[in-house]
PDB file of C-alpha atoms and ligand atoms in Angstrom:
ATOM      1  CA  MET I   1       8.308  36.814  -3.401  1.00 38.00           C
ATOM      2  CA  ALA I   2      10.495  35.268  -6.380  1.00 39.00           C
ATOM      3  CA  ARG I   3      10.088  39.085  -7.337  1.00 40.00           C
ATOM      4  CA  HIS I   4      11.549  40.065  -3.782  1.00 42.00           C
ATOM      5  CA  LEU I   5      14.767  37.477  -3.415  1.00 39.00           C
ATOM      6  CA  THR I   6      15.390  38.873  -6.998  1.00 38.00           C
ATOM      7  CA  ILE I   7      15.645  42.278  -5.856  1.00 38.00           C
ATOM      8  CA  ALA I   8      18.024  41.064  -2.857  1.00 38.00           C
ATOM      9  CA  ALA I   9      19.938  38.996  -4.780  1.00 38.00           C
ATOM     10  CA  LEU I  10      20.562  41.945  -6.838  1.00 35.00           C
ATOM     11  CA  LEU I  11      21.429  44.194  -4.167  1.00 36.00           C
ATOM     12  CA  THR I  12      23.604  41.154  -2.083  1.00 35.00           C
ATOM     13  CA  LEU I  13      25.222  41.316  -5.867  1.00 31.00           C
ATOM     14  CA  THR I  14      25.668  45.138  -6.194  1.00 32.00           C
ATOM     15  CA  LEU I  15      26.445  46.433  -2.628  1.00 34.00           C
ATOM     16  CA  SER I  16      29.516  46.154  -0.361  1.00 32.00           C
ATOM     17  CA  GLY I  17      28.956  44.338   3.013  1.00 35.00           C
ATOM     18  CA  CYS I  18      27.952  44.661   6.115  1.00 46.00           C
ATOM     19  CA  ILE I  19      31.272  42.822   8.476  1.00 42.00           C
ATOM     20  CA  GLY I  20      31.147  40.415   5.497  1.00 39.00           C
ATOM     21  CA  SER I  21      27.806  40.365   4.453  1.00 40.00           C
ATOM     22  CA  GLY I  22      25.058  42.335   2.382  1.00 48.00           C
ATOM     23  CA  ASP I  23      23.677  44.978   4.064  1.00 59.00           C
ATOM     24  CA  PRO I  24      19.785  45.826   3.698  1.00 66.00           C
ATOM     25  CA  ALA I  25      20.210  49.162   1.455  1.00 60.00           C
ATOM     26  CA  PRO I  26      16.326  50.452   0.342  1.00 57.00           C
ATOM     27  CA  THR I  27      16.496  52.220  -2.298  1.00 51.00           C
ATOM     28  CA  VAL I  28      16.239  55.848  -1.938  1.00 47.00           C
ATOM     29  CA  GLN I  29      13.948  58.107  -3.797  1.00 47.00           C
ATOM     30  CA  GLN I  30      16.924  60.777  -4.897  1.00 48.00           C
ATOM     31  CA  THR I  31      16.859  64.507  -2.365  1.00 49.00           C
ATOM     32  CA  SER I  32      17.040  66.914  -4.964  1.00 51.00           C
ATOM     33  CA  ILE I  33      20.805  69.395  -4.364  1.00 51.00           C
ATOM     34  CA  SER I  34      19.845  72.236  -2.771  1.00 49.00           C
ATOM     35  CA  THR I  35      20.611  74.871  -5.570  1.00 44.00           C
ATOM     36  CA  GLN I  36      22.589  77.248  -2.906  1.00 47.00           C
ATOM     37  CA  ALA I  37      25.095  74.782  -2.294  1.00 57.00           C
ATOM     38  CA  GLU I  38      27.741  74.555  -4.476  1.00 83.00           C
ATOM     39  CA  ILE I  39      30.122  71.314  -4.680  1.00 92.00           C
ATOM     40  CA  PRO I  40      33.998  72.257  -4.492  1.00 92.00           C
ATOM     41  CA  ALA I  41      35.155  71.844  -7.109  1.00 91.00           C
ATOM     42  CA  SER I  42      38.095  69.834  -5.392  1.00 92.00           C
ATOM     43  CA  MET I  43      35.586  67.265  -4.874  1.00 93.00           C
ATOM     44  CA  ARG I  44      32.803  67.399  -8.012  1.00 93.00           C
ATOM     45  CA  GLY I  45      33.038  63.620  -9.638  1.00 93.00           C
ATOM     46  CA  LYS I  46      34.795  62.316  -6.720  1.00 95.00           C
ATOM     47  CA  PRO I  47      33.862  59.237  -4.728  1.00 96.00           C
ATOM     48  CA  ALA I  48      31.919  60.968  -1.329  1.00 97.00           C
ATOM     49  CA  LYS I  49      33.102  58.061   0.512  1.00 97.00           C
ATOM     50  CA  ALA I  50      36.803  59.838   0.965  1.00 97.00           C
ATOM     51  CA  PHE I  51      35.978  63.514   2.116  1.00 97.00           C
ATOM     52  CA  PHE I  52      33.520  61.346   4.765  1.00 98.00           C
ATOM     53  CA  GLY I  53      35.944  58.791   6.028  1.00 97.00           C
ATOM     54  CA  ALA I  54      38.751  61.605   6.311  1.00 97.00           C
ATOM     55  CA  GLN I  55      36.870  63.554   9.092  1.00 97.00           C
ATOM     56  CA  PRO I  56      37.876  62.689  12.897  1.00 98.00           C
ATOM     57  CA  VAL I  57      34.429  64.243  14.468  1.00 98.00           C
ATOM     58  CA  ALA I  58      30.688  65.816  14.150  1.00 98.00           C
ATOM     59  CA  SER I  59      30.314  69.209  12.339  1.00 98.00           C
ATOM     60  CA  ARG I  60      29.183  71.816  14.989  1.00 98.00           C
ATOM     61  CA  GLN I  61      25.814  71.646  13.426  1.00 97.00           C
ATOM     62  CA  ALA I  62      22.225  71.448  15.161  1.00 97.00           C
ATOM     63  CA  PRO I  63      21.644  67.608  15.186  1.00 97.00           C
ATOM     64  CA  ALA I  64      19.798  66.290  11.928  1.00 97.00           C
ATOM     65  CA  SER I  65      19.656  63.422   9.201  1.00 98.00           C
ATOM     66  CA  PHE I  66      19.535  64.476   5.675  1.00 97.00           C
ATOM     67  CA  GLY I  67      18.622  61.450   2.953  1.00 97.00           C
ATOM     68  CA  GLY I  68      18.014  58.256   3.476  1.00 97.00           C
ATOM     69  CA  TYR I  69      20.095  55.331   4.737  1.00 98.00           C
ATOM     70  CA  SER I  70      22.275  54.469   1.618  1.00 97.00           C
ATOM     71  CA  ARG I  71      22.072  57.292   0.640  1.00 97.00           C
ATOM     72  CA  GLY I  72      23.008  60.718   2.653  1.00 98.00           C
ATOM     73  CA  CYS I  73      25.125  62.033   5.765  1.00 98.00           C
ATOM     74  CA  GLN I  74      24.487  63.753   9.118  1.00 98.00           C
ATOM     75  CA  ALA I  75      25.031  67.018  11.095  1.00 98.00           C
ATOM     76  CA  GLY I  76      25.735  67.326  14.425  1.00 98.00           C
ATOM     77  CA  ALA I  77      26.063  63.786  15.537  1.00 98.00           C
ATOM     78  CA  VAL I  78      27.061  62.314  19.037  1.00 98.00           C
ATOM     79  CA  GLN I  79      29.722  60.159  19.901  1.00 98.00           C
ATOM     80  CA  LEU I  80      28.112  57.230  21.970  1.00 98.00           C
ATOM     81  CA  PRO I  81      30.992  56.804  25.299  1.00 98.00           C
ATOM     82  CA  GLU I  82      33.604  54.027  24.583  1.00 98.00           C
ATOM     83  CA  THR I  83      32.109  52.460  27.938  1.00 98.00           C
ATOM     84  CA  GLY I  84      29.289  53.015  29.762  1.00 98.00           C
ATOM     85  CA  PRO I  85      27.839  50.989  33.275  1.00 98.00           C
ATOM     86  CA  THR I  86      25.882  48.750  30.531  1.00 98.00           C
ATOM     87  CA  TRP I  87      27.575  49.025  27.029  1.00 98.00           C
ATOM     88  CA  GLN I  88      30.823  49.168  25.064  1.00 98.00           C
ATOM     89  CA  ALA I  89      31.336  50.303  21.577  1.00 98.00           C
ATOM     90  CA  MET I  90      33.688  47.392  20.092  1.00 98.00           C
ATOM     91  CA  ARG I  91      36.329  48.009  17.275  1.00 98.00           C
ATOM     92  CA  LEU I  92      37.191  52.328  18.033  1.00 98.00           C
ATOM     93  CA  SER I  93      39.952  52.105  15.376  1.00 97.00           C
ATOM     94  CA  ARG I  94      36.866  52.042  12.685  1.00 97.00           C
ATOM     95  CA  ASN I  95      35.751  55.508  14.648  1.00 97.00           C
ATOM     96  CA  ARG I  96      31.168  54.430  13.927  1.00 98.00           C
ATOM     97  CA  ASN I  97      30.579  55.379  17.168  1.00 98.00           C
ATOM     98  CA  TRP I  98      29.044  58.214  15.979  1.00 98.00           C
ATOM     99  CA  ALA I  99      25.289  58.724  15.401  1.00 98.00           C
ATOM    100  CA  GLN I 100      22.607  61.120  15.683  1.00 98.00           C
ATOM    101  CA  PRO I 101      21.323  61.968  19.391  1.00 98.00           C
ATOM    102  CA  GLN I 102      18.000  59.382  19.504  1.00 97.00           C
ATOM    103  CA  THR I 103      19.688  57.302  18.109  1.00 98.00           C
ATOM    104  CA  ILE I 104      22.473  57.230  20.509  1.00 98.00           C
ATOM    105  CA  ASP I 105      19.247  57.526  23.226  1.00 98.00           C
ATOM    106  CA  TYR I 106      18.479  54.376  22.072  1.00 98.00           C
ATOM    107  CA  VAL I 107      21.167  52.014  22.187  1.00 98.00           C
ATOM    108  CA  GLN I 108      22.034  53.169  25.803  1.00 98.00           C
ATOM    109  CA  ASP I 109      18.341  52.371  26.580  1.00 98.00           C
ATOM    110  CA  LEU I 110      18.499  48.737  25.305  1.00 98.00           C
ATOM    111  CA  SER I 111      21.487  48.398  27.135  1.00 98.00           C
ATOM    112  CA  ARG I 112      19.659  49.279  30.811  1.00 98.00           C
ATOM    113  CA  LYS I 113      17.074  46.564  29.586  1.00 98.00           C
ATOM    114  CA  VAL I 114      19.128  43.870  28.416  1.00 98.00           C
ATOM    115  CA  ALA I 115      21.627  44.184  31.431  1.00 98.00           C
ATOM    116  CA  GLN I 116      18.297  42.751  33.137  1.00 98.00           C
ATOM    117  CA  ILE I 117      18.646  39.714  30.893  1.00 98.00           C
ATOM    118  CA  PRO I 118      20.067  36.852  33.076  1.00 97.00           C
ATOM    119  CA  GLY I 119      23.414  36.252  31.730  1.00 96.00           C
ATOM    120  CA  TRP I 120      23.595  39.508  29.732  1.00 98.00           C
ATOM    121  CA  ARG I 121      25.566  43.220  31.451  1.00 97.00           C
ATOM    122  CA  GLY I 122      24.697  45.002  28.680  1.00 98.00           C
ATOM    123  CA  LEU I 123      25.322  44.767  24.858  1.00 98.00           C
ATOM    124  CA  TYR I 124      28.706  45.242  22.796  1.00 98.00           C
ATOM    125  CA  VAL I 125      28.112  47.783  20.388  1.00 98.00           C
ATOM    126  CA  GLY I 126      29.125  47.341  16.706  1.00 98.00           C
ATOM    127  CA  ASP I 127      29.526  49.924  13.700  1.00 98.00           C
ATOM    128  CA  MET I 128      26.647  52.697  13.869  1.00 98.00           C
ATOM    129  CA  SER I 129      27.865  55.588  11.757  1.00 98.00           C
ATOM    130  CA  GLN I 130      30.947  57.781  10.543  1.00 98.00           C
ATOM    131  CA  PRO I 131      31.271  61.287  12.508  1.00 98.00           C
ATOM    132  CA  ARG I 132      29.654  63.179   9.525  1.00 98.00           C
ATOM    133  CA  GLY I 133      28.088  60.333   8.286  1.00 98.00           C
ATOM    134  CA  GLY I 134      28.018  60.030   4.435  1.00 98.00           C
ATOM    135  CA  PRO I 135      29.464  56.625   2.071  1.00 97.00           C
ATOM    136  CA  MET I 136      32.237  54.484   3.893  1.00 95.00           C
ATOM    137  CA  THR I 137      34.859  53.522   2.658  1.00 89.00           C
ATOM    138  CA  SER I 138      34.796  49.969   3.823  1.00 89.00           C
ATOM    139  CA  GLY I 139      31.778  48.049   4.266  1.00 86.00           C
ATOM    140  CA  HIS I 140      27.760  49.188   4.881  1.00 90.00           C
ATOM    141  CA  ALA I 141      25.808  50.599   2.027  1.00 93.00           C
ATOM    142  CA  SER I 142      24.043  52.016   4.625  1.00 96.00           C
ATOM    143  CA  HIS I 143      24.587  53.574   8.333  1.00 98.00           C
ATOM    144  CA  GLN I 144      25.292  57.034   6.523  1.00 98.00           C
ATOM    145  CA  ILE I 145      22.676  59.174   8.331  1.00 98.00           C
ATOM    146  CA  GLY I 146      23.049  58.232  12.311  1.00 98.00           C
ATOM    147  CA  LEU I 147      20.176  56.541  12.613  1.00 98.00           C
ATOM    148  CA  ASP I 148      21.426  52.519  11.781  1.00 98.00           C
ATOM    149  CA  ALA I 149      23.715  50.536  15.034  1.00 98.00           C
ATOM    150  CA  ASP I 150      24.672  47.068  14.900  1.00 98.00           C
ATOM    151  CA  ILE I 151      24.888  45.275  18.291  1.00 98.00           C
ATOM    152  CA  TRP I 152      26.389  42.303  18.712  1.00 98.00           C
ATOM    153  CA  LEU I 153      25.123  38.979  18.788  1.00 98.00           C
ATOM    154  CA  LEU I 154      27.314  37.917  21.931  1.00 98.00           C
ATOM    155  CA  ALA I 155      26.361  38.168  25.475  1.00 98.00           C
ATOM    156  CA  PRO I 156      29.175  40.357  27.460  1.00 98.00           C
ATOM    157  CA  GLN I 157      31.090  38.323  30.045  1.00 95.00           C
ATOM    158  CA  ARG I 158      32.855  41.446  30.932  1.00 97.00           C
ATOM    159  CA  LEU I 159      32.712  46.038  30.137  1.00 98.00           C
ATOM    160  CA  ASN I 160      36.146  47.038  30.943  1.00 98.00           C
ATOM    161  CA  LEU I 161      37.368  45.770  27.886  1.00 98.00           C
ATOM    162  CA  SER I 162      40.910  47.671  26.582  1.00 98.00           C
ATOM    163  CA  ARG I 163      40.776  49.479  23.134  1.00 98.00           C
ATOM    164  CA  ALA I 164      43.268  46.056  22.132  1.00 98.00           C
ATOM    165  CA  GLU I 165      40.503  43.558  23.337  1.00 98.00           C
ATOM    166  CA  ARG I 166      38.016  45.440  21.717  1.00 98.00           C
ATOM    167  CA  GLU I 167      39.944  45.234  18.024  1.00 98.00           C
ATOM    168  CA  SER I 168      40.628  41.365  18.760  1.00 98.00           C
ATOM    169  CA  ILE I 169      37.850  39.956  20.095  1.00 97.00           C
ATOM    170  CA  SER I 170      35.101  38.113  17.814  1.00 97.00           C
ATOM    171  CA  SER I 171      31.336  38.150  18.261  1.00 98.00           C
ATOM    172  CA  GLN I 172      30.310  34.979  17.441  1.00 98.00           C
ATOM    173  CA  SER I 173      28.329  33.118  14.481  1.00 98.00           C
ATOM    174  CA  LEU I 174      24.200  32.034  15.522  1.00 98.00           C
ATOM    175  CA  MET I 175      23.603  30.165  12.867  1.00 98.00           C
ATOM    176  CA  ARG I 176      23.661  26.833  11.154  1.00 97.00           C
ATOM    177  CA  SER I 177      23.271  26.046   6.930  1.00 97.00           C
ATOM    178  CA  ASN I 178      24.118  29.016   5.068  1.00 97.00           C
ATOM    179  CA  GLY I 179      21.159  31.346   7.834  1.00 98.00           C
ATOM    180  CA  ALA I 180      18.027  28.787   7.043  1.00 98.00           C
ATOM    181  CA  TYR I 181      18.682  27.627  10.928  1.00 98.00           C
ATOM    182  CA  THR I 182      20.283  28.463  14.273  1.00 98.00           C
ATOM    183  CA  ASN I 183      22.968  26.983  16.007  1.00 98.00           C
ATOM    184  CA  ALA I 184      24.103  25.756  19.825  1.00 98.00           C
ATOM    185  CA  ASN I 185      25.037  29.119  20.224  1.00 98.00           C
ATOM    186  CA  TRP I 186      21.248  30.288  19.821  1.00 98.00           C
ATOM    187  CA  THR I 187      19.903  31.095  23.396  1.00 98.00           C
ATOM    188  CA  PRO I 188      16.159  32.088  24.381  1.00 98.00           C
ATOM    189  CA  GLN I 189      17.913  35.199  26.303  1.00 98.00           C
ATOM    190  CA  HIS I 190      18.831  36.160  22.283  1.00 98.00           C
ATOM    191  CA  MET I 191      15.302  36.350  21.814  1.00 98.00           C
ATOM    192  CA  ALA I 192      14.615  37.862  24.656  1.00 98.00           C
ATOM    193  CA  VAL I 193      17.594  40.943  23.307  1.00 98.00           C
ATOM    194  CA  LEU I 194      15.715  40.689  20.072  1.00 98.00           C
ATOM    195  CA  LYS I 195      12.027  41.392  21.426  1.00 98.00           C
ATOM    196  CA  ALA I 196      13.604  44.068  23.863  1.00 98.00           C
ATOM    197  CA  ALA I 197      14.901  45.946  20.578  1.00 98.00           C
ATOM    198  CA  ALA I 198      12.528  45.421  18.162  1.00 98.00           C
ATOM    199  CA  SER I 199      10.059  46.179  20.706  1.00 98.00           C
ATOM    200  CA  ASP I 200      10.319  50.262  21.289  1.00 98.00           C
ATOM    201  CA  PRO I 201       8.571  52.071  18.932  1.00 97.00           C
ATOM    202  CA  ARG I 202      11.516  54.473  17.804  1.00 98.00           C
ATOM    203  CA  VAL I 203      12.938  50.927  15.656  1.00 98.00           C
ATOM    204  CA  ALA I 204      11.477  50.888  12.079  1.00 98.00           C
ATOM    205  CA  ARG I 205      13.400  47.627  11.049  1.00 98.00           C
ATOM    206  CA  ILE I 206      16.067  45.420  12.847  1.00 98.00           C
ATOM    207  CA  PHE I 207      17.927  42.657  10.453  1.00 98.00           C
ATOM    208  CA  LEU I 208      18.085  39.585  10.986  1.00 98.00           C
ATOM    209  CA  PHE I 209      19.723  36.182   9.422  1.00 98.00           C
ATOM    210  CA  PRO I 210      16.522  34.154   8.095  1.00 98.00           C
ATOM    211  CA  GLY I 211      16.984  31.015  10.437  1.00 98.00           C
ATOM    212  CA  GLY I 212      17.137  33.594  13.552  1.00 98.00           C
ATOM    213  CA  LYS I 213      13.769  35.167  12.679  1.00 98.00           C
ATOM    214  CA  VAL I 214      11.789  31.646  11.910  1.00 98.00           C
ATOM    215  CA  LYS I 215      13.109  30.720  15.325  1.00 98.00           C
ATOM    216  CA  MET I 216      11.768  33.259  17.051  1.00 98.00           C
ATOM    217  CA  CYS I 217       8.602  32.811  14.812  1.00 98.00           C
ATOM    218  CA  ASP I 218       8.451  29.752  16.325  1.00 98.00           C
ATOM    219  CA  GLU I 219       8.555  30.040  19.738  1.00 98.00           C
ATOM    220  CA  ALA I 220       7.316  33.093  20.188  1.00 97.00           C
ATOM    221  CA  THR I 221       4.272  33.500  22.738  1.00 95.00           C
ATOM    222  CA  GLY I 222       1.307  36.313  23.868  1.00 94.00           C
ATOM    223  CA  ASP I 223       2.281  39.514  21.445  1.00 94.00           C
ATOM    224  CA  ARG I 224       4.057  38.832  18.578  1.00 96.00           C
ATOM    225  CA  SER I 225       3.684  42.368  16.993  1.00 96.00           C
ATOM    226  CA  TRP I 226       7.226  43.072  17.467  1.00 98.00           C
ATOM    227  CA  LEU I 227       8.041  40.495  15.583  1.00 98.00           C
ATOM    228  CA  ARG I 228       7.243  42.449  12.349  1.00 98.00           C
ATOM    229  CA  LYS I 229      10.187  44.738  12.657  1.00 98.00           C
ATOM    230  CA  ILE I 230      12.389  41.860  12.618  1.00 98.00           C
ATOM    231  CA  ARG I 231      13.146  41.691   8.563  1.00 98.00           C
ATOM    232  CA  PRO I 232      15.377  38.352   7.271  1.00 98.00           C
ATOM    233  CA  TRP I 233      18.592  39.233   5.611  1.00 97.00           C
ATOM    234  CA  TYR I 234      21.866  38.010   4.252  1.00 95.00           C
ATOM    235  CA  GLY I 235      24.744  37.934   6.355  1.00 96.00           C
ATOM    236  CA  HIS I 236      23.707  39.262   9.938  1.00 97.00           C
ATOM    237  CA  HIS I 237      24.394  36.003  12.083  1.00 98.00           C
ATOM    238  CA  TYR I 238      27.426  37.869  13.694  1.00 98.00           C
ATOM    239  CA  HIS I 239      25.017  40.830  14.941  1.00 98.00           C
ATOM    240  CA  PHE I 240      21.556  42.780  14.176  1.00 98.00           C
ATOM    241  CA  HIS I 241      21.458  45.320  12.786  1.00 98.00           C
ATOM    242  CA  VAL I 242      19.235  48.170  14.246  1.00 98.00           C
ATOM    243  CA  ARG I 243      17.892  51.200  12.070  1.00 98.00           C
ATOM    244  CA  LEU I 244      15.417  53.811  13.618  1.00 98.00           C
ATOM    245  CA  ASN I 245      12.514  56.103  12.217  1.00 98.00           C
ATOM    246  CA  CYS I 246      13.346  59.475  11.258  1.00 97.00           C
ATOM    247  CA  PRO I 247      13.214  61.665  13.894  1.00 93.00           C
ATOM    248  CA  ARG I 248       9.180  63.017  14.313  1.00 90.00           C
ATOM    249  CA  GLY I 249       8.779  66.447  12.284  1.00 87.00           C
ATOM    250  CA  ALA I 250      12.700  65.957  11.097  1.00 90.00           C
ATOM    251  CA  SER I 251      12.690  68.004   7.065  1.00 90.00           C
ATOM    252  CA  GLY I 252      15.117  66.429   4.799  1.00 95.00           C
ATOM    253  CA  CYS I 253      15.524  63.158   6.603  1.00 97.00           C
ATOM    254  CA  VAL I 254      14.149  60.141   4.030  1.00 95.00           C
ATOM    255  CA  ASP I 255      11.783  57.106   6.074  1.00 94.00           C
ATOM    256  CA  GLN I 256      12.134  54.069   4.644  1.00 93.00           C
ATOM    257  CA  ASP I 257       8.921  52.198   4.030  1.00 93.00           C
ATOM    258  CA  ALA I 258       7.265  50.461   6.186  1.00 94.00           C
ATOM    259  CA  PRO I 259       7.137  47.084   6.676  1.00 96.00           C
ATOM    260  CA  PRO I 260       4.175  44.892   5.155  1.00 96.00           C
ATOM    261  CA  PRO I 261       1.134  44.208   8.090  1.00 96.00           C
ATOM    262  CA  GLY I 262       1.455  40.931   9.549  1.00 97.00           C
ATOM    263  CA  ASP I 263       4.585  39.037  11.547  1.00 97.00           C
ATOM    264  CA  GLY I 264       6.374  38.881   8.346  1.00 98.00           C
ATOM    265  CA  CYS I 265       6.696  35.205   9.334  1.00 98.00           C
ATOM    266  CA  ASP I 266       5.850  33.633   6.280  1.00 98.00           C
ATOM    267  CA  GLU I 267       8.438  35.498   4.468  1.00 97.00           C
ATOM    268  CA  ALA I 268      11.005  34.670   6.294  1.00 98.00           C
ATOM    269  CA  ARG I 269       9.946  31.203   6.398  1.00 98.00           C
ATOM    270  CA  GLN I 270      10.203  31.366   2.331  1.00 98.00           C
ATOM    271  CA  TRP I 271      13.764  32.706   2.437  1.00 97.00           C
ATOM    272  CA  VAL I 272      14.708  29.307   4.587  1.00 98.00           C
ATOM    273  CA  SER I 273      12.839  27.480   1.955  1.00 98.00           C
ATOM    274  CA  ASN I 274      14.841  29.128  -1.190  1.00 97.00           C
ATOM    275  CA  ILE I 275      18.426  28.990   1.174  1.00 97.00           C
ATOM    276  CA  LEU I 276      17.282  25.213   1.667  1.00 97.00           C
ATOM    277  CA  ASN I 277      16.192  24.888  -1.816  1.00 96.00           C
ATOM    278  CA  PRO I 278      17.297  27.306  -4.096  1.00 94.00           C
ATOM    279  CA  PRO I 279      15.140  28.055  -6.934  1.00 91.00           C
ATOM    280  CA  PRO I 280      16.432  27.888 -10.780  1.00 91.00           C
ATOM    281  CA  PRO I 281      17.784  31.262 -11.836  1.00 87.00           C
ATOM    282  CA  ASP I 282      15.707  33.398 -13.274  1.00 87.00           C
ATOM    283  CA  PRO I 283      16.224  33.804 -17.047  1.00 87.00           C
ATOM    284  CA  ASN I 284      14.612  37.477 -17.422  1.00 89.00           C
ATOM    285  CA  ALA I 285      16.464  38.506 -14.588  1.00 87.00           C
ATOM    286  CA  PRO I 286      18.189  41.504 -15.529  1.00 86.00           C
ATOM    287  CA  LYS I 287      21.801  42.132 -14.975  1.00 85.00           C
ATOM    288  CA  PRO I 288      23.420  43.355 -11.793  1.00 83.00           C
ATOM    289  CA  LYS I 289      24.730  46.993 -12.658  1.00 82.00           C
ATOM    290  CA  PRO I 290      28.086  47.136 -11.321  1.00 81.00           C
ATOM    291  CA  ARG I 291      27.939  49.575  -7.973  1.00 82.00           C
ATOM    292  CA  ARG I 292      29.557  53.325  -8.639  1.00 89.00           C
ATOM    293  CA  ASP I 293      30.946  55.534  -5.910  1.00 94.00           C
ATOM    294  CA  LEU I 294      28.667  57.731  -4.507  1.00 96.00           C
ATOM    295  CA  THR I 295      29.928  61.678  -5.449  1.00 96.00           C
ATOM    296  CA  LEU I 296      28.699  64.374  -3.745  1.00 96.00           C
ATOM    297  CA  ALA I 297      26.167  65.276  -6.550  1.00 95.00           C
ATOM    298  CA  ASP I 298      24.256  61.816  -5.169  1.00 95.00           C
ATOM    299  CA  LEU I 299      23.916  63.234  -1.644  1.00 96.00           C
ATOM    300  CA  PRO I 300      21.249  66.065  -0.182  1.00 96.00           C
ATOM    301  CA  GLY I 301      22.531  69.433  -1.442  1.00 94.00           C
ATOM    302  CA  GLN I 302      23.062  69.961   2.911  1.00 95.00           C
ATOM    303  CA  CYS I 303      26.209  66.883   2.480  1.00 96.00           C
ATOM    304  CA  VAL I 304      28.218  69.490   2.098  1.00 96.00           C
ATOM    305  CA  SER I 305      27.840  71.953   4.091  1.00 95.00           C
ATOM    306  CA  VAL I 306      28.554  68.924   6.406  1.00 97.00           C
ATOM    307  CA  LEU I 307      31.247  68.390   5.135  1.00 97.00           C
ATOM    308  CA  GLN I 308      32.571  72.244   5.004  1.00 95.00           C
ATOM    309  CA  SER I 309      31.351  73.192   8.806  1.00 96.00           C
ATOM    310  CA  PRO I 310      33.353  73.638  11.764  1.00 96.00           C
TER     311      PRO I 310
HETATM  312 ZN1   ZN M   1      24.779  47.133   9.902  1.00 96.27          ZN
END
């Protein structure tokens, strides 16, 4: 456990966050650069986020995720329609409502299920990925391959927000005591939304603040298997973060290891206990390495063609 938290603490120190919070970035095995993909001289050694951040639309290629959640890109992405019967994409100016087709399907399916929950008309959808994925100019370390989506923990009162309103409205925090507990904004409906989100077999993990997970551990009755996918993490009290599995048979897409067996409630309670009574710093902990911007050489070779594709 101590080792777990040390690694997590390192990640939090070294990674830029998911809207003001640590973004879970799994260590990903490096996929090798394909030899046919020459990195153009103008792009060599430069931060890849500048090139991916400048792409306004998806590549006209077959949909594919290349690499891992925190070290990759996406081809043939689909844009989530800005407004649907049961969802709205928020912060349109960020142009991060792009993802792989199965992520778009998942978000729309979940929004329809959530619309059946009393008080919830659907979903406010936060960041997914850039049109061609890749490292971002701000925020998230992950969200690079079109399989991550942030969902606001705010029940939509309206689904006809204007563009301007979608820039100005904020979600709400559900935590108190640094994430050890839920606050008065937490409702049983939040648990219903998270259960619906986690029960879908397309989901690999959902990241949520530790106090929220423990609240659900205490209150869940009957089937508890869905709790396994809900993982405690820093931040994630204004939104939860859904990470989908690589689609079956997708080559080039690198999955994260599955969560450990069990409901993960003991681990979440340990996080809470460490928030309330922080353990003394480990004198043998390695010094966090300063984070370096990823370049195209750090990404799978296919990401060059994703950038160069019309
Ligand atoms: Zn996120």
